[in-house]
Tab-separated table of C-alpha atoms and ligand atoms in Angstrom:
chain	number	residue	atom	x	y	z
M	85	MET	CA	0.000	0.000	0.000
M	86	GLU	CA	1.283	3.441	-0.916
M	87	LEU	CA	1.955	5.840	1.944
M	88	ARG	CA	-0.450	8.251	0.265
M	89	ASP	CA	-3.289	5.708	0.390
M	90	LEU	CA	-2.487	4.901	3.993
M	91	TYR	CA	-2.753	8.600	4.901
M	92	ARG	CA	-6.031	8.924	3.000
M	93	ASP	CA	-7.388	5.913	4.908
M	94	VAL	CA	-6.411	7.513	8.240
M	95	ILE	CA	-8.335	10.682	7.314
M	96	LEU	CA	-11.391	8.718	6.137
M	97	ASP	CA	-11.377	6.556	9.245
M	98	HIS	CA	-11.163	9.515	11.650
M	99	ASN	CA	-13.871	11.370	9.747
M	100	ARG	CA	-16.198	8.369	9.819
M	101	SER	CA	-15.582	7.530	13.480
M	102	PRO	CA	-14.236	10.623	15.231
M	103	ARG	CA	-12.371	9.849	18.472
M	104	ASN	CA	-13.188	11.824	21.622
M	105	PHE	CA	-16.304	13.326	20.086
M	106	GLY	CA	-18.572	15.020	22.606
M	107	ARG	CA	-18.328	17.459	25.446
M	108	LEU	CA	-16.790	17.494	28.930
M	109	ASP	CA	-18.939	18.972	31.665
M	110	PRO	CA	-17.492	20.355	33.827
M	111	ALA	CA	-14.420	21.365	31.836
M	112	ASP	CA	-11.359	23.398	32.824
M	113	ALA	CA	-11.235	25.198	29.493
M	114	ALA	CA	-13.372	25.552	26.401
M	115	ALA	CA	-13.125	27.297	23.062
M	116	VAL	CA	-15.057	27.622	19.847
M	117	GLY	CA	-13.456	27.879	16.423
M	118	HIS	CA	-14.842	28.837	13.025
M	119	ASN	CA	-13.392	28.571	9.564
M	120	PRO	CA	-15.731	30.774	7.488
M	121	LEU	CA	-14.023	29.864	4.219
M	122	CYS	CA	-15.238	26.283	4.459
M	123	GLY	CA	-17.999	26.537	7.083
M	124	ASP	CA	-16.194	24.383	9.642
M	125	SER	CA	-17.237	25.012	13.210
M	126	LEU	CA	-15.990	23.190	16.266
M	127	SER	CA	-16.173	23.391	19.997
M	128	LEU	CA	-13.482	22.031	22.319
M	129	THR	CA	-13.683	21.224	26.006
M	130	LEU	CA	-10.755	19.953	28.039
M	131	ARG	CA	-9.572	19.054	31.491
M	132	LEU	CA	-6.198	19.789	33.033
M	133	GLU	CA	-4.315	17.991	35.775
M	134	GLY	CA	-1.452	20.187	36.903
M	135	ASP	CA	0.439	21.004	33.723
M	136	ARG	CA	-1.035	18.039	31.851
M	137	LEU	CA	-3.922	18.003	29.413
M	138	SER	CA	-5.726	14.979	30.785
M	139	GLU	CA	-8.812	14.843	28.549
M	140	LEU	CA	-10.153	16.589	25.491
M	141	ARG	CA	-13.458	16.321	23.630
M	142	PHE	CA	-14.657	18.104	20.530
M	143	ASN	CA	-17.901	18.471	18.688
M	144	GLY	CA	-19.317	20.555	15.896
M	145	GLN	CA	-19.695	20.283	12.164
M	146	GLY	CA	-17.189	20.515	9.423
M	147	CYS	CA	-15.653	18.961	6.352
M	148	ALA	CA	-13.866	15.597	6.459
M	149	ILE	CA	-10.449	17.223	6.909
M	150	SER	CA	-11.511	19.412	9.845
M	151	VAL	CA	-13.227	16.543	11.668
M	152	ALA	CA	-10.390	14.072	11.038
M	153	SER	CA	-7.839	16.653	12.134
M	154	ALA	CA	-9.679	17.324	15.415
M	155	SER	CA	-10.017	13.587	16.037
M	156	LEU	CA	-6.309	12.968	15.363
M	157	MET	CA	-5.391	15.954	17.531
M	158	SER	CA	-7.535	14.689	20.422
M	159	GLU	CA	-5.642	11.393	20.396
M	160	ALA	CA	-2.273	13.071	20.051
M	161	VAL	CA	-2.615	15.602	22.892
M	162	SER	CA	-4.537	13.647	25.539
M	163	GLY	CA	-2.249	12.917	28.489
M	164	LYS	CA	0.519	15.199	27.217
M	165	SER	CA	2.134	17.961	29.272
M	166	LEU	CA	1.416	21.520	28.144
M	167	PRO	CA	4.979	22.024	26.809
M	168	GLU	CA	4.566	18.795	24.788
M	169	VAL	CA	1.224	20.047	23.448
M	170	ASP	CA	2.908	23.309	22.507
M	171	ALA	CA	5.682	21.467	20.651
M	172	LEU	CA	3.080	19.400	18.767
M	173	TYR	CA	1.180	22.575	17.858
M	174	ARG	CA	4.338	24.018	16.302
M	175	ASP	CA	5.257	20.785	14.542
M	176	VAL	CA	1.797	20.347	13.012
M	177	HIS	CA	1.708	23.965	11.883
M	178	ALA	CA	5.042	23.443	10.155
M	179	LEU	CA	3.871	20.111	8.696
M	180	LEU	CA	0.905	21.916	7.120
M	181	THR	CA	2.881	24.813	5.703
M	182	GLU	CA	6.574	23.962	5.221
M	183	PRO	CA	7.432	21.213	2.721
M	184	ALA	CA	10.905	20.506	4.124
M	185	HIS	CA	9.998	20.588	7.802
M	186	GLN	CA	11.534	17.891	9.998
M	187	PRO	CA	9.377	17.391	13.109
M	188	ALA	CA	11.084	17.555	16.509
M	189	ALA	CA	9.405	14.293	17.516
M	190	PRO	CA	7.731	11.569	15.428
M	191	LEU	CA	4.227	12.746	14.550
M	192	GLY	CA	2.709	9.314	13.954
M	193	LYS	CA	-0.749	9.430	12.443
M	194	LEU	CA	-0.705	13.231	12.401
M	195	MET	CA	1.560	12.874	9.353
M	196	ALA	CA	-1.612	12.014	7.433
M	197	LEU	CA	-2.489	15.721	7.553
M	198	GLY	CA	0.640	16.610	5.591
M	199	GLY	CA	-1.247	15.850	2.373
M	200	VAL	CA	-3.310	19.040	2.725
M	201	ARG	CA	-0.161	21.092	2.084
M	202	GLU	CA	-0.862	20.544	-1.615
M	203	PHE	CA	-4.299	22.168	-1.187
M	204	PRO	CA	-3.767	25.608	0.387
M	205	ALA	CA	-7.516	26.168	0.826
M	206	ARG	CA	-7.686	23.101	3.088
M	207	VAL	CA	-4.826	24.084	5.385
M	208	LYS	CA	-7.241	26.154	7.492
M	209	CYS	CA	-9.574	23.162	7.775
M	210	ALA	CA	-6.736	21.079	9.215
M	211	SER	CA	-5.341	23.806	11.481
M	212	LEU	CA	-8.681	25.036	12.902
M	213	CYS	CA	-8.725	22.575	15.812
M	214	TRP	CA	-5.146	23.443	16.746
M	215	HIS	CA	-5.863	27.189	16.817
M	216	THR	CA	-8.966	26.468	18.877
M	217	LEU	CA	-6.937	24.347	21.307
M	218	ARG	CA	-4.406	27.156	21.652
M	219	ALA	CA	-7.251	29.600	22.428
M	220	ALA	CA	-8.671	27.271	25.096
M	221	LEU	CA	-5.265	26.848	26.747
M	222	ASP	CA	-4.570	30.601	26.620
M	223	GLN	CA	-7.903	31.234	28.275
M	224	ALA	CA	-7.175	28.616	30.953
M	225	ALA	CA	-3.827	30.307	31.611
M	226	GLY	CA	-5.554	33.676	31.971
M	227	LYS	CA	-3.942	35.088	28.808
M	228	ALA	CA	-7.208	35.634	26.972
M	229	ALA	CA	-10.669	36.674	28.125
M	230	ALA	CA	-12.804	34.933	25.525
M	231	ALA	CA	-11.868	31.840	23.615
M	232	THR	CA	-13.336	32.205	20.167
M	233	VAL	CA	-11.213	31.745	17.085
M	234	SER	CA	-11.890	32.621	13.502
M	235	THR	CA	-9.343	31.640	10.899
M	236	GLU	CA	-10.082	34.727	8.803
I	193	ZN	ZN1	-13.120	22.509	5.992
């Protein structure tokens, strides 16, 4: 099987059966993100334990890429320390925008998102959940009053 097909299968699988779909109540942080260009809209809730992101859920509506990306992100960040989440955020952003980027740590299934680099209009679909996560964490850290993100 070609790597390309494998990546496409990962996206299809996570779109069809999104992991960590739903809502945490109570939650330690929450944020809402919109991508007006595509109509993607998602809502994140998460729980923190010390400096660790212990649980994350997302819901909302969006295209296959935005849903698969949020699902993959939820698996990748759950249980990670906040500095590790921050490093992943930077690595995924680079994966989506810089062809020659070498990730600091193996990205595993998140590599499947690298395919959107060839479709600039879809980069915002894939990055929406990450910007929304950043907004939720900033709000939890007291750096932002409201956690709403628009990619425009
Ligand atoms: Zn989209």
